[in-house]
Amino acid sequence: MAKASDAEEEYFARENAERLRKLASEQKKALADTEREKLRQLHQMRCPKCGMELKEIGVRGVQVDRCFSCNGTWLDAGELEKLGVGQKEGSVLASILRVFGGGAGKK
């Protein structure tokens, strides 16, 4: 059996290192996905203020998240705008929408 040349050994060492790097990257991504899912399960529909469970309630035809422990009300993306539809230009809600970049009340 012939002895491998230095170039061949270097080539296979690089190939092996690249394979190990890819494997480590895939394992890291899988772990990150698993951790993200665990965090989602722990925190989804939990009050950001007190950590208790949130319940969805209807307010003016919009489902908002309500914490009955601390009485907090939490809005998802777009819900503030939905609640502000038809509000007068000078209203408090129109001002809030303007501050936070909503469409209602924008000039």
Short mmCIF file of C-alpha atoms in Angstrom, two decimals:
data_model
loop_
_atom_site.label_atom_id
_atom_site.label_comp_id
_atom_site.label_asym_id
_atom_site.label_seq_id
_atom_site.Cartn_x
_atom_site.Cartn_y
_atom_site.Cartn_z
CA MET A 1 0.00 0.00 0.00
CA ALA A 2 1.41 3.37 -0.99
CA LYS A 3 1.90 6.11 1.57
CA ALA A 4 -0.33 9.16 1.09
CA SER A 5 1.46 12.31 0.06
CA ASP A 6 1.46 15.41 2.25
CA ALA A 7 -0.90 17.12 -0.21
CA GLU A 8 -3.37 14.23 0.05
CA GLU A 9 -3.20 14.23 3.84
CA GLU A 10 -3.75 17.99 3.89
CA TYR A 11 -6.71 17.67 1.50
CA PHE A 12 -8.43 15.02 3.63
CA ALA A 13 -7.69 16.95 6.83
CA ARG A 14 -9.39 20.04 5.30
CA GLU A 15 -12.35 17.96 4.11
CA ASN A 16 -12.72 16.39 7.55
CA ALA A 17 -12.46 19.78 9.28
CA GLU A 18 -15.13 21.23 6.95
CA ARG A 19 -17.43 18.26 7.60
CA LEU A 20 -17.01 18.71 11.36
CA ARG A 21 -17.64 22.47 11.05
CA LYS A 22 -20.89 21.83 9.13
CA LEU A 23 -21.99 19.23 11.66
CA ALA A 24 -21.32 21.62 14.56
CA SER A 25 -23.24 24.38 12.75
CA GLU A 26 -26.24 22.08 12.18
CA GLN A 27 -26.20 20.98 15.82
CA LYS A 28 -26.06 24.61 16.97
CA LYS A 29 -29.02 25.51 14.73
CA ALA A 30 -31.04 22.52 15.96
CA LEU A 31 -30.31 23.50 19.56
CA ALA A 32 -31.29 27.11 18.84
CA ASP A 33 -34.56 25.94 17.26
CA THR A 34 -35.25 23.69 20.26
CA GLU A 35 -34.48 26.49 22.72
CA ARG A 36 -36.66 28.93 20.77
CA GLU A 37 -39.56 26.45 20.88
CA LYS A 38 -39.09 25.92 24.64
CA LEU A 39 -39.12 29.69 25.23
CA ARG A 40 -42.20 30.09 23.04
CA GLN A 41 -44.04 27.42 25.02
CA LEU A 42 -43.00 28.99 28.33
CA HIS A 43 -43.92 32.56 27.40
CA GLN A 44 -46.71 32.39 24.82
CA MET A 45 -49.93 33.85 26.17
CA ARG A 46 -48.21 34.92 29.40
CA CYS A 47 -48.45 38.42 30.81
CA PRO A 48 -45.20 40.35 30.24
CA LYS A 49 -45.79 42.21 33.51
CA CYS A 50 -46.63 39.46 36.02
CA GLY A 51 -46.19 36.20 34.08
CA MET A 52 -49.72 34.91 34.62
CA GLU A 53 -51.82 33.44 31.81
CA LEU A 54 -53.43 35.83 29.32
CA LYS A 55 -56.99 35.34 28.09
CA GLU A 56 -58.32 36.67 24.80
CA ILE A 57 -61.31 38.98 25.09
CA GLY A 58 -63.25 40.88 22.45
CA VAL A 59 -63.01 44.67 22.52
CA ARG A 60 -64.85 46.52 19.73
CA GLY A 61 -64.59 43.45 17.53
CA VAL A 62 -60.85 42.98 18.14
CA GLN A 63 -59.42 40.06 20.13
CA VAL A 64 -56.98 41.52 22.68
CA ASP A 65 -55.01 39.73 25.40
CA ARG A 66 -56.08 40.43 28.98
CA CYS A 67 -54.38 39.50 32.26
CA PHE A 68 -56.94 39.10 35.01
CA SER A 69 -54.18 38.96 37.63
CA CYS A 70 -52.70 42.45 37.16
CA ASN A 71 -55.51 43.79 34.92
CA GLY A 72 -53.10 44.48 32.06
CA THR A 73 -54.35 44.58 28.49
CA TRP A 74 -51.90 43.66 25.74
CA LEU A 75 -52.21 44.26 22.01
CA ASP A 76 -50.64 42.31 19.17
CA ALA A 77 -49.31 43.97 16.01
CA GLY A 78 -52.06 45.87 14.20
CA GLU A 79 -54.65 45.67 16.98
CA LEU A 80 -54.17 49.26 18.14
CA GLU A 81 -54.85 50.47 14.60
CA LYS A 82 -57.98 48.29 14.42
CA LEU A 83 -59.25 49.78 17.66
CA GLY A 84 -58.50 53.30 16.40
CA VAL A 85 -60.47 53.06 13.16
CA GLY A 86 -62.98 55.88 12.97
CA GLN A 87 -61.41 57.86 15.83
CA LYS A 88 -61.48 61.64 15.69
CA GLU A 89 -58.24 63.38 14.65
CA GLY A 90 -57.73 65.04 18.06
CA SER A 91 -58.48 61.96 20.19
CA VAL A 92 -56.02 60.42 22.62
CA LEU A 93 -56.00 57.16 20.66
CA ALA A 94 -55.24 59.03 17.42
CA SER A 95 -52.31 60.71 19.20
CA ILE A 96 -51.03 57.35 20.45
CA LEU A 97 -51.30 55.92 16.96
CA ARG A 98 -49.35 58.88 15.57
CA VAL A 99 -46.59 58.45 18.18
CA PHE A 100 -46.23 54.71 17.57
CA GLY A 101 -46.41 54.90 13.79
CA GLY A 102 -49.99 53.75 13.21
CA GLY A 103 -51.95 54.83 10.18
CA ALA A 104 -54.88 56.58 11.89
CA GLY A 105 -54.36 60.25 12.52
CA LYS A 106 -51.16 60.44 10.43
CA LYS A 107 -50.57 63.68 8.63
#
